[in-house]
Coordinates of C-alpha atoms and ligand atoms in Angstrom, one line a residue:
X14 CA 0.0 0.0 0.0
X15 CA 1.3 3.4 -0.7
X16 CA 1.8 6.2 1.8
X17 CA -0.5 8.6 2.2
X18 CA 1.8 12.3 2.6
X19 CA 0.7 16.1 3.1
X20 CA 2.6 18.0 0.3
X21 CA 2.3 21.9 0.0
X22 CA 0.4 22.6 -2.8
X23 CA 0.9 26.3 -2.7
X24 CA 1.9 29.3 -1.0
X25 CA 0.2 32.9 -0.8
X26 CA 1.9 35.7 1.3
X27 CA 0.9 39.4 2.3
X28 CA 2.9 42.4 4.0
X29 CA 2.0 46.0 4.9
X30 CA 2.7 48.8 2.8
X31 CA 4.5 50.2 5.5
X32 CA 8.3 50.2 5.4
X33 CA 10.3 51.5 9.3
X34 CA 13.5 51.8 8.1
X35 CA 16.5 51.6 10.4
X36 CA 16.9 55.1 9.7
X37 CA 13.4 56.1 11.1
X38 CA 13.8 54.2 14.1
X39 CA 17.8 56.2 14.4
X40 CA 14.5 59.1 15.2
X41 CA 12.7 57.4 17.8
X42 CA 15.6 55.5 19.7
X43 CA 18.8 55.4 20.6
X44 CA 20.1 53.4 18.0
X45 CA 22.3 53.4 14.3
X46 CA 21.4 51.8 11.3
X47 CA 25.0 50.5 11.3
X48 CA 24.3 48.6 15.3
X49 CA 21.1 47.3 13.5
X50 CA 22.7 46.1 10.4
X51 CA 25.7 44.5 11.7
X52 CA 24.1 43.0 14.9
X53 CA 21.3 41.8 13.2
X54 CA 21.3 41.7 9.4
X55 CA 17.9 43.4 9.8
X56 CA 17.2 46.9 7.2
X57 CA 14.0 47.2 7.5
X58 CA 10.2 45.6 8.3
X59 CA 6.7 46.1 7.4
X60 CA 4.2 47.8 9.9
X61 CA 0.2 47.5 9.5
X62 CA -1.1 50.8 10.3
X63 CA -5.0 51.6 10.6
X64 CA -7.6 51.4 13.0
X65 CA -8.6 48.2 14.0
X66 CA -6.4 46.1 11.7
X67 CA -5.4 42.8 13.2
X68 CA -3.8 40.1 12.5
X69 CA -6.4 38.6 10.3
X70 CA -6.4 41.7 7.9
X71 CA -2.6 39.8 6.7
X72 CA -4.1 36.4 6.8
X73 CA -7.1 36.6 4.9
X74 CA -4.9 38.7 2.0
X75 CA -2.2 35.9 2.0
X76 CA -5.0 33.4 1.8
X77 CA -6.9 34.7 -1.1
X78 CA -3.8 35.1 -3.3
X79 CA -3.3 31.0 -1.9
X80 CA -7.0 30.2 -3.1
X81 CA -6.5 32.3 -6.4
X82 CA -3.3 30.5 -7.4
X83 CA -4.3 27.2 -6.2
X84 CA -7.3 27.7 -8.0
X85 CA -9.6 26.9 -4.9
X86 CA -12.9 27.4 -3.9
X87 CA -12.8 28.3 -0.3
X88 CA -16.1 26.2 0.7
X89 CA -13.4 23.0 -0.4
X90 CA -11.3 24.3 3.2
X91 CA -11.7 22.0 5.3
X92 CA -9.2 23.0 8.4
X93 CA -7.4 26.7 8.5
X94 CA -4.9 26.4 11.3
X95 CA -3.5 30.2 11.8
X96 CA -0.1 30.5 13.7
X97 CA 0.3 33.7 15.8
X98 CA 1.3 35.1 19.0
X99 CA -1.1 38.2 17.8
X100 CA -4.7 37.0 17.9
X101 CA -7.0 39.4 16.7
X102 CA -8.2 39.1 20.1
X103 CA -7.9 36.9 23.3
X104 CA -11.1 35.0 21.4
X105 CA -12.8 34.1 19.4
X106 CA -9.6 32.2 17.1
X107 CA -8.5 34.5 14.6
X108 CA -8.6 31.3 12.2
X109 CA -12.7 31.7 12.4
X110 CA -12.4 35.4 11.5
X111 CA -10.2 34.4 9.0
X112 CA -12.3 31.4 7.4
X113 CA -15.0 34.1 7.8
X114 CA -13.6 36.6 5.6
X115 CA -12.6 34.0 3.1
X116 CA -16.0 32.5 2.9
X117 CA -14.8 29.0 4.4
X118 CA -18.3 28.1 4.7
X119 CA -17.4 24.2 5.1
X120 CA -13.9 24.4 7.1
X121 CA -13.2 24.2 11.1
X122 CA -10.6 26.6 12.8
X123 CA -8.1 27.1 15.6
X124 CA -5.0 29.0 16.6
X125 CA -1.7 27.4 17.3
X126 CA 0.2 29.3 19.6
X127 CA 4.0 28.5 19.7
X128 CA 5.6 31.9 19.3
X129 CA 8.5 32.1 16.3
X130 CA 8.0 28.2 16.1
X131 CA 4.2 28.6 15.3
X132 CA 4.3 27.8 11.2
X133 CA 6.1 24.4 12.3
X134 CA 3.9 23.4 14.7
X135 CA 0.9 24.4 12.4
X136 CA 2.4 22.6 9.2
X137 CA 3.0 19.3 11.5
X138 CA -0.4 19.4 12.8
X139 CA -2.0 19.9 9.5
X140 CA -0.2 17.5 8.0
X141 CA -1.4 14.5 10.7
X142 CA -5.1 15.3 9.3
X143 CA -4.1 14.6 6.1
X144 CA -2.2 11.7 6.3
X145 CA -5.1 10.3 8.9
X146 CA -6.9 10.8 5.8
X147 CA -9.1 13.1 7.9
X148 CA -9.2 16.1 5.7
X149 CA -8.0 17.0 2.0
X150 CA -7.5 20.6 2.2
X151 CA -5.7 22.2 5.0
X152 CA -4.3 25.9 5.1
X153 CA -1.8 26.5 7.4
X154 CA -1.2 30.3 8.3
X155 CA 1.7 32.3 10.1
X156 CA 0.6 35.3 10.9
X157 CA 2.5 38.2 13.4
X158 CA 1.1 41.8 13.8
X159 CA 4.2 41.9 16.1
X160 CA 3.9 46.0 16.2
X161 CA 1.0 45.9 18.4
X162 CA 3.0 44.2 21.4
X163 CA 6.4 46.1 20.9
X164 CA 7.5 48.6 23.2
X165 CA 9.1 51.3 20.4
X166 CA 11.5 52.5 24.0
X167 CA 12.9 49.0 23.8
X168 CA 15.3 49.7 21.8
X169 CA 17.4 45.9 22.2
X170 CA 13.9 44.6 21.4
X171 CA 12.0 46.4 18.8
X172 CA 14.6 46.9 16.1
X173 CA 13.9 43.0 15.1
X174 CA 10.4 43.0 14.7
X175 CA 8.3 43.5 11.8
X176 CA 4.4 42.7 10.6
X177 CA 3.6 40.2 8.2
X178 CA 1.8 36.8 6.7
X179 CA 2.2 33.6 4.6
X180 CA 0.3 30.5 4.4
X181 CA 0.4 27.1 2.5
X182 CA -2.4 24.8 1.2
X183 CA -1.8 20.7 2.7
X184 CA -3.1 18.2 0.4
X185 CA -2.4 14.7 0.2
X186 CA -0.1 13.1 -2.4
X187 CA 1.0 9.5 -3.0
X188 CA 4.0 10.8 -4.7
X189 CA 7.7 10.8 -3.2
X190 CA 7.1 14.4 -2.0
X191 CA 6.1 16.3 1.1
X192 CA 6.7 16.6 4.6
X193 CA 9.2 13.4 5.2
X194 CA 10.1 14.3 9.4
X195 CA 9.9 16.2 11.8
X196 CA 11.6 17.3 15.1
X197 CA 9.7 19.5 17.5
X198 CA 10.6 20.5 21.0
X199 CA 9.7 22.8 23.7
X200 CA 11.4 23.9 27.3
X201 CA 8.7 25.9 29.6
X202 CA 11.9 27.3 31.7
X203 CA 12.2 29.4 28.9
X204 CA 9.8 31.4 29.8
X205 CA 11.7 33.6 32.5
X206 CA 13.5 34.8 28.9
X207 CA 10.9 36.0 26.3
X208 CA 7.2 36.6 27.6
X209 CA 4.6 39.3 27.7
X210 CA 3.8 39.9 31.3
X211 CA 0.0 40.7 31.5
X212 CA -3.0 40.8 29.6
X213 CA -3.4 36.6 30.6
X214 CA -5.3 35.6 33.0
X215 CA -2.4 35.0 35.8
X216 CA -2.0 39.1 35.4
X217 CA -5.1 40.6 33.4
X218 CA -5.0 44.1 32.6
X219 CA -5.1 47.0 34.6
X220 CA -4.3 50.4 34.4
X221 CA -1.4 49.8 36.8
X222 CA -0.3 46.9 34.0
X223 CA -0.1 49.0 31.2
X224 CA 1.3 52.1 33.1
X225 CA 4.3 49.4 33.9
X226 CA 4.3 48.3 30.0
X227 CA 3.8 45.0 30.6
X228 CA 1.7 44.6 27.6
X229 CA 5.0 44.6 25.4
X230 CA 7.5 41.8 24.6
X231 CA 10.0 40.9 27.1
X232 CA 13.0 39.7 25.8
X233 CA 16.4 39.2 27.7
X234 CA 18.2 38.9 23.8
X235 CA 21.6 38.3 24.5
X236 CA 20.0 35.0 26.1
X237 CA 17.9 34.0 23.8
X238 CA 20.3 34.0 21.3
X239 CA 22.7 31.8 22.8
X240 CA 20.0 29.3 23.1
X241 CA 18.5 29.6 20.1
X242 CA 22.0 29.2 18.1
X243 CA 22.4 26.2 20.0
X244 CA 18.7 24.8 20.0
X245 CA 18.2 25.7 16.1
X246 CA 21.5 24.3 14.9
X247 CA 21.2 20.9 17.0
X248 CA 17.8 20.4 15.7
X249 CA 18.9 21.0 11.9
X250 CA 21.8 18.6 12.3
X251 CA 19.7 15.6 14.0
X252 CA 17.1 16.0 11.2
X253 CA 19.8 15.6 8.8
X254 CA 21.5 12.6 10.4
X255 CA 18.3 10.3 10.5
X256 CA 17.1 11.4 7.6
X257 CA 20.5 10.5 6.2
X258 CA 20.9 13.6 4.2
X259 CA 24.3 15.2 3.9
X260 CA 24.4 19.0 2.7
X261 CA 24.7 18.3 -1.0
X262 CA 21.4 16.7 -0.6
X263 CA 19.9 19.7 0.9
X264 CA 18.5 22.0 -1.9
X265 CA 17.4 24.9 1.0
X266 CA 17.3 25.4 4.4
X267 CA 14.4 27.8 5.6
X268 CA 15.0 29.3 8.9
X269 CA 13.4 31.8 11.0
X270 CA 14.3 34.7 10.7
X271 CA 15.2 36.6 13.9
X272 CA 18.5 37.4 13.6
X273 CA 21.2 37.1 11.0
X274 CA 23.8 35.6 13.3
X275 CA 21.2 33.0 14.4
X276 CA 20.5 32.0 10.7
X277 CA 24.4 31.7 10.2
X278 CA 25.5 29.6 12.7
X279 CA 22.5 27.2 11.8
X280 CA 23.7 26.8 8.3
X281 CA 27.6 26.9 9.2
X282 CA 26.5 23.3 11.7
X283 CA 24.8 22.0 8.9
X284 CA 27.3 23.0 6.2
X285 CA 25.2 24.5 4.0
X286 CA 26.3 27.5 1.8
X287 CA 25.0 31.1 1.7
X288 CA 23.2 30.5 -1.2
X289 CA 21.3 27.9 -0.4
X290 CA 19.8 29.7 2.5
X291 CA 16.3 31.5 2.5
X292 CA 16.8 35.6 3.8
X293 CA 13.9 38.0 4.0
X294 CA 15.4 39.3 7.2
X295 CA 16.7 42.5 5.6
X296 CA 13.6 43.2 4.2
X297 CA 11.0 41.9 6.8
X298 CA 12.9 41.9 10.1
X299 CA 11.3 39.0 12.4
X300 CA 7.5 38.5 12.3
X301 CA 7.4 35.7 14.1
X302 CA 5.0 32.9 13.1
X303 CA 5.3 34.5 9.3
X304 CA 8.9 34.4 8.8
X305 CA 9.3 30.8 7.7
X306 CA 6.2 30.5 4.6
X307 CA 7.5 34.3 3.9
X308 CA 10.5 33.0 2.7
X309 CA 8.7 30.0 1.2
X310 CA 6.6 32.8 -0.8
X311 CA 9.5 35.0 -1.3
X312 CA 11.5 32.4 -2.5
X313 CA 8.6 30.1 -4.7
X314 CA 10.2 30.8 -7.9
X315 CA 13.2 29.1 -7.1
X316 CA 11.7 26.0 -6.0
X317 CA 11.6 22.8 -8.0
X318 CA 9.5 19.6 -7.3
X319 CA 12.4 17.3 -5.4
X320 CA 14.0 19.4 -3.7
X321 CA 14.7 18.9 0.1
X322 CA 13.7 21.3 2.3
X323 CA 15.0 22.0 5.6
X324 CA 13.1 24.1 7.9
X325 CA 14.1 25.3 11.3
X326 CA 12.7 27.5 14.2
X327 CA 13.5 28.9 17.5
X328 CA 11.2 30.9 19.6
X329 CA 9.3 31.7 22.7
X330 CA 8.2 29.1 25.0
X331 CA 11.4 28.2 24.5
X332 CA 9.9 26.4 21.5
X333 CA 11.7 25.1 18.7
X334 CA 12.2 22.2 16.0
X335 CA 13.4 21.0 12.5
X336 CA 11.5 19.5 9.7
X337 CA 12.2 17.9 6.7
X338 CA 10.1 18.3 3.4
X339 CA 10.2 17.7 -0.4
X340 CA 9.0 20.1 -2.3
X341 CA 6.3 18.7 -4.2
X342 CA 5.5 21.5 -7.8
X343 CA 7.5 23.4 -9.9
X344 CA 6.7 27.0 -10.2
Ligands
LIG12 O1 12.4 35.3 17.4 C1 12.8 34.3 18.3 C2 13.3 34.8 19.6 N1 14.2 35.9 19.5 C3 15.5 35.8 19.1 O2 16.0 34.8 18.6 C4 16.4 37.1 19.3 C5 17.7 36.7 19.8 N2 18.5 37.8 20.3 C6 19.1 38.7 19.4 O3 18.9 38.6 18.2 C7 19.9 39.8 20.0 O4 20.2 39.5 21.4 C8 19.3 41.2 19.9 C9 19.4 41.7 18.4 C10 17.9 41.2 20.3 C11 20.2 42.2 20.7 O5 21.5 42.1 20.3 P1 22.7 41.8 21.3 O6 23.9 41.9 20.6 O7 22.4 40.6 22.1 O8 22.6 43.1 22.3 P2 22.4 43.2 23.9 O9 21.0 43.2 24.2 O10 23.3 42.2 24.6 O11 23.1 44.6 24.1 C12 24.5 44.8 23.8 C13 24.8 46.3 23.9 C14 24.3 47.0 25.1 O12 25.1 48.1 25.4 P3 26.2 47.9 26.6 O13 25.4 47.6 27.8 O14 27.1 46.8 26.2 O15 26.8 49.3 26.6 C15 22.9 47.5 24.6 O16 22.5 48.6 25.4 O17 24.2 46.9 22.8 C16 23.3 47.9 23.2 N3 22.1 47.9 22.3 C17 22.0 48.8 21.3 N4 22.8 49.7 20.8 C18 22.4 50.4 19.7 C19 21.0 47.2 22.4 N5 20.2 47.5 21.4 C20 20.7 48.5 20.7 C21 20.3 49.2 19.6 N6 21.2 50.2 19.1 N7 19.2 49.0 19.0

């Protein structure tokens, strides 16, 4: 009998208009587009501006341009998983605003919740309903409006994030293509490093919570680095071992995209060249749950059915993991 895999049928991607430079935020903090650039590879990212634009707004326009060139009608959703750290609200899910807008009329929705990991999560979750035979179309959305819970004073923290959306279509195949592995992991201890202090329900909001900031990232960098160099690279380099692929099997690695030191010392453990690795970080800076189908998006043209994929992810939780794909169209 032949196996049953999820395989990525498309890809659709949406960011703002908006483009904060490094040399805007040189007026708003203490900072040089030269500290930016160097320490994090990062030029500039994409804001969504406008009352009462969420997260959704960037999903639901990365998922029509997915329907349009998948040539889908949107009652044939049956599942729309969105990644994000940025619901719309506390609830309802953004996916059900999302399937909403899109006139999903037949699908079921949730959020998955796993900070910069988020899209890997989502993609290996979808994928299980399709290879359970459960379900035959499945988007999977990373989605970050990571400007509504920055702190624009923070300036070790703000210069790296940036607004923005992707998502994929899951469909099964029987062919030698799609997701192959993967390698997920968390570590609750992380938590004391990256976190958004109130606005849950251990600390709801108060006027003495937001007077405080606590409704705005948290991040102790220069320690989340160290253990997201380690955690990302270790990941990459198991998935490749029992996989047995060396790096001239790899065609791309797709990493997240928080910092360009994090995405080098990734590829350098896995020997992997410059070239063969995904970058949007100049452009987009870190939007969390979108980075990794950004560069997917970004990068579609390039792909060709067969080639092996590596995607890897560090974020907050700690959460992180590796998987292992074949691309399964040509562009
Ligand atoms: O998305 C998944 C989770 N997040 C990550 O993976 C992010 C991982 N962390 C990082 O990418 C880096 O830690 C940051 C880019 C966030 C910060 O860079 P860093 O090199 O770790 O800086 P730092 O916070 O250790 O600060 C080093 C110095 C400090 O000055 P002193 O105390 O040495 O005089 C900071 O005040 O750099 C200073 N600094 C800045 N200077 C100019 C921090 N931010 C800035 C800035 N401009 N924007």
């Amino acid at each position: 009998m032949s196996t049953t895999r999820a395989v990525i049928t498309g890809v659709g991607g949406h960011v703002p208009d908006y483009v904060l430079t490094n040399k805007e935020l040189e007026s708003i903090i203490d900072t040089t587009d030269e500290w930016i650039t160097t320490r994090t590879g990062i030029k500039e990212r994409r804001i969504l501006k406008g009352k009462d634009q969420g997260t959704s707004v960037m999903a639901v326009k990365a998922i029509e341009e997915l329907l349009q060139k998948t040539n889908t009608d949107p009652a044939e959703i049956d599942l729309i998983i969105c990644s994000t750290t940025t619901p719309d609200m506390i609830f309802p899910a953004t996916a059900n605003i999302i399937g909403d807008k899109i006139g999903a009329k037949n699908a079921f929705g949730f959020d998955l919740q796993a900070a910069c990991s988020g899209f890997l999560y989502g993609l290996v979750t979808g994928a299980q309903f399709i290879t359970a035979s459960t379900y035959k179309k499945v988007i999977v959305v990373g989605a970050d409006k990571m400007s509504s819970i920055i702190d624009y004073r923070d300036r070790a923290t703000c210069i790296i994030f940036g607004d923005g959306a992707a998502a994929v279509m899951l469909e099964p195949t029987q062919e030698p293509v799609g997701l192959m592995d993967s390698y997920l992991k968390s570590d609750g201890s992380g938590v004391q490093h990256l976190h958004l202090k109130a606005g849950g329900s251990r600390r709801p909001t108060t006027i003495e919570s937001v007077m405080a900031r606590e409704h705005y990232v948290y991040q102790e960098g220069a320690a989340v680095f160290k253990y997201a160099v380690k955690h990302m690279a270790d990941v990459s380099a198991e998935i490749m071992k029992r996989n047995n692929l060396t790096a001239d099997d790899i065609a791309w690695l797709v990493p997240h995209q928080a910092n360009k030191r994090i995405i080098n010392a990734t590829s350098e453990r896995m020997g992997i060249g410059q070239e063969k690795v995904m970058y949007t970080i100049h452009k987009y800076g870190n939007t969390t749950s979108g980075t990794i189908p950004l560069c997917l998006w970004d990068y579609e043209s390039k792909l060709k059915k067969g080639d092996n994929i590596i995607m890897a992810a560090f974020g907050g939780g700690f959460t992180w993991g590796a998987t292992y794909l074949v691309w399964g169209y040509d562009s």
